[in-house]
Structure formats: C-alpha cells, structure tokens
PDB file of C-alpha atoms in Angstrom:
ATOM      1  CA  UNK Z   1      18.642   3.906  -4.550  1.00 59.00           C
ATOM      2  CA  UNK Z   2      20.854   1.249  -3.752  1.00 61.00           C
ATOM      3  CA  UNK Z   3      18.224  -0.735  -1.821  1.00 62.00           C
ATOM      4  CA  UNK Z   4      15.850  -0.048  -4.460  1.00 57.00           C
ATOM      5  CA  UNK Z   5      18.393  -1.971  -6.787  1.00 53.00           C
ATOM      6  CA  UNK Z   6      19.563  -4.811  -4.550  1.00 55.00           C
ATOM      7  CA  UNK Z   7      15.506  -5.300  -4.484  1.00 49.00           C
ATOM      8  CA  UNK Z   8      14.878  -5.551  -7.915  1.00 44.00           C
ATOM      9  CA  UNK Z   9      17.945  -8.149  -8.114  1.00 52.00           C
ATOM     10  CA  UNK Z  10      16.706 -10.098  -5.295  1.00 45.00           C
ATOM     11  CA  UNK Z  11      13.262 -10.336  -6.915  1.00 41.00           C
ATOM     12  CA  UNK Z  12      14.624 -10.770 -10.391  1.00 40.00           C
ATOM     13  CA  UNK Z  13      16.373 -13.663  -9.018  1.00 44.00           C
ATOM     14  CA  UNK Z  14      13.780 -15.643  -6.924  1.00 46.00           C
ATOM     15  CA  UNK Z  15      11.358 -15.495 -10.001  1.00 39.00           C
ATOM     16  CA  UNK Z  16      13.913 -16.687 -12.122  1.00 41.00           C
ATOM     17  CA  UNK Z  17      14.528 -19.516  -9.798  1.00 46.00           C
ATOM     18  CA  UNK Z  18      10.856 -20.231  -9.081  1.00 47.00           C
ATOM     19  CA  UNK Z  19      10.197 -20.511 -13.229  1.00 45.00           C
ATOM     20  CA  UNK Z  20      13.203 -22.706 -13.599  1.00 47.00           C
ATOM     21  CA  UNK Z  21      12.083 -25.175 -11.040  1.00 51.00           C
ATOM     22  CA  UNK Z  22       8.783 -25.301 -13.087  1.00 62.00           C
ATOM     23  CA  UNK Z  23      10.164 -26.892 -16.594  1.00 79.00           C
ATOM     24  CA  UNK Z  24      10.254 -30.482 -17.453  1.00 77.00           C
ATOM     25  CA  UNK Z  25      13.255 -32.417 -17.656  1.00 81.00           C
ATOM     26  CA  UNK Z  26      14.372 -32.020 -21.414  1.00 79.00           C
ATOM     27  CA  UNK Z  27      16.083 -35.272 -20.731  1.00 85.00           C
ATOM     28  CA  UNK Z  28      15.494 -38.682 -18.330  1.00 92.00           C
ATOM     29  CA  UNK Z  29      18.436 -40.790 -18.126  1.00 91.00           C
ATOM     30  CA  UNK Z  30      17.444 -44.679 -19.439  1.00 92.00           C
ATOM     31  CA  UNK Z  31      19.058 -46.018 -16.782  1.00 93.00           C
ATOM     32  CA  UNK Z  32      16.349 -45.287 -13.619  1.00 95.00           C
ATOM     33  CA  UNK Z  33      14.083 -47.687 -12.272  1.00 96.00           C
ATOM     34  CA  UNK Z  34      10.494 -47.386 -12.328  1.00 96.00           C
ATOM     35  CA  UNK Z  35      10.822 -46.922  -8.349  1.00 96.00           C
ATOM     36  CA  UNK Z  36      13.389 -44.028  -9.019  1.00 97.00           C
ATOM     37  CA  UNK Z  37      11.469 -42.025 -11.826  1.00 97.00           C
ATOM     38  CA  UNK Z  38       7.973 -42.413  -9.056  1.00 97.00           C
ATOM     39  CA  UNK Z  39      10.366 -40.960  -6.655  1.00 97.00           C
ATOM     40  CA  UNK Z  40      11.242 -38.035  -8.782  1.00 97.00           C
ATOM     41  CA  UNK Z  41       8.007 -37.593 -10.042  1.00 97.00           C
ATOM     42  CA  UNK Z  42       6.793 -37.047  -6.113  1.00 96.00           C
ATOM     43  CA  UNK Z  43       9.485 -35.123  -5.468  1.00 96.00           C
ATOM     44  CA  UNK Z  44       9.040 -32.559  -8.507  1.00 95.00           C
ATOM     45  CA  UNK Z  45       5.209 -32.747  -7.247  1.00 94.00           C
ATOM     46  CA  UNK Z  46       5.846 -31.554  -3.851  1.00 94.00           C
ATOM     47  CA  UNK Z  47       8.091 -28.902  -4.854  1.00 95.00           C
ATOM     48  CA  UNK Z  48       5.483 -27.775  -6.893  1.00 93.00           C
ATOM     49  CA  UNK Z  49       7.034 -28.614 -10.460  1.00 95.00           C
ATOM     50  CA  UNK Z  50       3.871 -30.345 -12.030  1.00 94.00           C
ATOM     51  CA  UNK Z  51       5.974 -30.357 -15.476  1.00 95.00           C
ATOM     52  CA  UNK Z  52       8.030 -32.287 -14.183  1.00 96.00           C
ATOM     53  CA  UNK Z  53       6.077 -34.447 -11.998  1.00 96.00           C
ATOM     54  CA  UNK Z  54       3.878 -35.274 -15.353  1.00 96.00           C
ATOM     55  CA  UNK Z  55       6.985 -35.850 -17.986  1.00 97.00           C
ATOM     56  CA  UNK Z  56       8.694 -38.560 -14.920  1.00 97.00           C
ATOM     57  CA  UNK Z  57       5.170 -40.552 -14.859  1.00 97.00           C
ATOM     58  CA  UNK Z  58       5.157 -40.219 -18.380  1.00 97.00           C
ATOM     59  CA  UNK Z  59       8.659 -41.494 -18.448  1.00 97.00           C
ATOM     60  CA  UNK Z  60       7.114 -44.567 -16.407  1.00 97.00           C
ATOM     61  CA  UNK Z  61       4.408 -45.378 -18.979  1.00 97.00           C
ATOM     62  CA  UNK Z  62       6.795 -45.451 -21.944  1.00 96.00           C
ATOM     63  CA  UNK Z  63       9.542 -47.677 -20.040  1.00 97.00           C
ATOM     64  CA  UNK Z  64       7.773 -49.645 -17.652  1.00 96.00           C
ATOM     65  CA  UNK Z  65       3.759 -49.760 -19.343  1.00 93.00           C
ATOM     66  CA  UNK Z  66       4.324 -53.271 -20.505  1.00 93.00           C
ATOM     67  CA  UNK Z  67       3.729 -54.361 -16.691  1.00 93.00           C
ATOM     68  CA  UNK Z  68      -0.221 -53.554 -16.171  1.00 92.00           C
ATOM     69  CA  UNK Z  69       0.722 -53.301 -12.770  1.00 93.00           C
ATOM     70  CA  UNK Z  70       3.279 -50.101 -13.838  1.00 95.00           C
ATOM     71  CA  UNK Z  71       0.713 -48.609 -16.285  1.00 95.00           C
ATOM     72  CA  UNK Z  72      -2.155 -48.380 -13.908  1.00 96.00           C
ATOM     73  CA  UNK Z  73      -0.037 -47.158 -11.024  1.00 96.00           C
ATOM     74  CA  UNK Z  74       1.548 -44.407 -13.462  1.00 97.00           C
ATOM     75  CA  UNK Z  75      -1.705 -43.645 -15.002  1.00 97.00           C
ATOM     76  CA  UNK Z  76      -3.382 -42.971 -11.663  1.00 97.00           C
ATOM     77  CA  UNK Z  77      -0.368 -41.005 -10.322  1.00 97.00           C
ATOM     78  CA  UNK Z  78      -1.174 -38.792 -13.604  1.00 97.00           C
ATOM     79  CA  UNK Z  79      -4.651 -38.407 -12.733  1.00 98.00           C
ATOM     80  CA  UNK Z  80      -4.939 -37.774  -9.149  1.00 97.00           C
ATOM     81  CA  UNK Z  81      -2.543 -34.978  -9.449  1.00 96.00           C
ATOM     82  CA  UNK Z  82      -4.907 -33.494 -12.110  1.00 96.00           C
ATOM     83  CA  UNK Z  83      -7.264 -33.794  -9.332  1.00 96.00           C
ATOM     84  CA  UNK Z  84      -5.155 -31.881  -6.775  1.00 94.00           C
ATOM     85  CA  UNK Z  85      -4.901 -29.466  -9.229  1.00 93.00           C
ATOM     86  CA  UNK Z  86      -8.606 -29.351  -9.886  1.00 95.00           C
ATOM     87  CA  UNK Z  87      -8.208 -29.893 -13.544  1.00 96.00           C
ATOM     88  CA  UNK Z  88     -11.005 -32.369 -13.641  1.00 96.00           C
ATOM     89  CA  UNK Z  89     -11.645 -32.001 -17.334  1.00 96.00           C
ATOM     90  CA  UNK Z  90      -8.374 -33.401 -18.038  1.00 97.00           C
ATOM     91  CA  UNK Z  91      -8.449 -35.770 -14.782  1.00 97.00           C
ATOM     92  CA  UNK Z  92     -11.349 -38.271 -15.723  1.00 97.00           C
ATOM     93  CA  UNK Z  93     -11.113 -39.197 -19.199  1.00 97.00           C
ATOM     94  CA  UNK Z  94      -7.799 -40.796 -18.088  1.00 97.00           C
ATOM     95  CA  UNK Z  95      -9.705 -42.450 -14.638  1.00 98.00           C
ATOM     96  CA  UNK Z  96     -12.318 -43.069 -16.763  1.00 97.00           C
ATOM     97  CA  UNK Z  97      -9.734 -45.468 -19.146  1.00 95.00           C
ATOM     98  CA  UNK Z  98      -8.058 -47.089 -16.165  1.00 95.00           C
ATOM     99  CA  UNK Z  99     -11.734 -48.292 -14.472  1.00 94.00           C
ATOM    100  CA  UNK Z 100     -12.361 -49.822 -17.841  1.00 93.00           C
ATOM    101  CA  UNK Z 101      -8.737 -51.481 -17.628  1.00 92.00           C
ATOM    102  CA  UNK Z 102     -10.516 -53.006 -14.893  1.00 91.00           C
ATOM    103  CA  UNK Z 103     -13.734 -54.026 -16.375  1.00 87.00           C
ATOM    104  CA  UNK Z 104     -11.981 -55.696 -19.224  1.00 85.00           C
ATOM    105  CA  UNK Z 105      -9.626 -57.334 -17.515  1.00 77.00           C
ATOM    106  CA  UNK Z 106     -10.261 -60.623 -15.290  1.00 63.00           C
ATOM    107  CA  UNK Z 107     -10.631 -60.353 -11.323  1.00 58.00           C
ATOM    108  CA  UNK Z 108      -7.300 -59.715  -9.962  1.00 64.00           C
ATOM    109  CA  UNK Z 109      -5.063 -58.927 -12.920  1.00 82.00           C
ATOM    110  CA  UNK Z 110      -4.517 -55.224 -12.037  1.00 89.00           C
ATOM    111  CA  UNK Z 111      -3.434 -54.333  -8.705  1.00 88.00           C
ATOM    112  CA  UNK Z 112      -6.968 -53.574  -6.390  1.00 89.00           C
ATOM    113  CA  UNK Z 113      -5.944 -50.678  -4.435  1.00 93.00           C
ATOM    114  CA  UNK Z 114      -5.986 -48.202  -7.834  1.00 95.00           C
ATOM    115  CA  UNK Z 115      -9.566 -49.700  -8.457  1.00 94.00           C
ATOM    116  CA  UNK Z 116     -11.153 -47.746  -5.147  1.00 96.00           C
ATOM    117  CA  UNK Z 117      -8.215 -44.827  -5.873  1.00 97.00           C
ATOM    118  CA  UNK Z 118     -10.180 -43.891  -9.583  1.00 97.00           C
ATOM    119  CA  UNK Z 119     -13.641 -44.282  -7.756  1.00 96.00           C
ATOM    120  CA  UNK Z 120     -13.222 -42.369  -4.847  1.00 97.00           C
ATOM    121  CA  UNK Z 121     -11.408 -39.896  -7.621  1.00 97.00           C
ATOM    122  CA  UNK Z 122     -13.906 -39.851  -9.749  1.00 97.00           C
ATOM    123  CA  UNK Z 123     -16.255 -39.372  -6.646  1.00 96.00           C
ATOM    124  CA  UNK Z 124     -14.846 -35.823  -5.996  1.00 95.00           C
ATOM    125  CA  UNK Z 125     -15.384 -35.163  -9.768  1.00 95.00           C
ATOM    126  CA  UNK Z 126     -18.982 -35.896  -9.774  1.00 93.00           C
ATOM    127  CA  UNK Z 127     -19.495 -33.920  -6.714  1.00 92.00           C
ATOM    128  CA  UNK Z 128     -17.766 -30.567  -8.361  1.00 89.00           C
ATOM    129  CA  UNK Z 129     -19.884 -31.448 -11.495  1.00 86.00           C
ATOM    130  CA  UNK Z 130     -22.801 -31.061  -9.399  1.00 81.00           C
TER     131      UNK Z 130
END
C-alpha cells in the first residue's frame, strides 16, 4: 500500500512538473537584449516548452521589430519551429509574409541567409502537401 502511494506521489509530481515547464512566461523583464530573449526562446525550445519558446520570439518582434534584420530573424525562428512541430498550416502563411519581405524590399536589405531558410522551409511544406 505504501508503495502504491509513494507511486501515485511520484507520478503526481513529475506531471505536475512536466505541465509547469510547458506555460509561457506571464511576464518578460524589459530589460533583455534581443540576443538574451533568442537565447531563452532556444532554450524553452529544447526543453520542450514551445509556449514559451513562441511568447520570447514574440517578445523579440514587439521590442526589437523596428530592425528588419530582428523581425525576419524572429519571424523565421517562429516559423521553423512550427515546422518541427509539423504544424504547417500555421507555419507558411508566416514564411509566406517574410519571402514577400524579400520581394518588396531592395537586394540586400534583409539579411540573405533567412531568404534560402523560408525556401528550403517552405520546400518541406510543399512536399507534405503532396
């Protein structure tokens, strides 16, 4: 009986531990960097807290989305974890907006590398489309 008990806790406890790891932040200090809040937000991915992970690169938008260079980067980060997730519904209307950030926008005003990220994103989309 007693094992059956210390069991139960034991359980009772990890889950409640695993579903507290999974809520956003309810609050991001003003004060972190852009590099900071990315940091968190990869952090919070890898431990498997995609609340989280989404609310930091959120955080990044809002503070830091004046800087096209920020946005996009952000904006991708958003995405491609959609994609990891295979939530491609909610993954390419969002690469879809930043390749036309780079249609709009003259040669070399957004950083290159996230250009080839979305397509090669958006790629793996088509193919699971298909």
């Amino acid at each position: 009986m007693k094992k059956t008990i210390i069991t139960s806790i034991l359980v009772l406890f990890t889950l409640l531990t695993f579903f507290a790891c999974q809520s956003a932040p309810t609050e991001i200090p003003a004060d972190l960097s852009e590099a900071e809040l990315t940091k968190l937000a990869q952090a919070s991915y890898d431990n498997g807290n995609m609340k989280a992970a989404t609310a930091y690169y959120e955080a990044i938008i809002e503070r830091y989305g004046d800087n096209p260079d920020s946005f996009v980067a952000a904006k991708f980060e958003l995405a491609h974890l959609l994609v990891k997730e295979k939530k491609y519904e909610e993954a390419k209307p969002i690469l879809e907006e930043i390749l036309g950030l780079y249609t709009a926008n003259e040669f070399g005003s957004l950083p290159p590398e996230y250009k080839k990220l979305v397509e090669i994103d958006l790629a793996k989309i088509q193919v699971q489309e298909n």
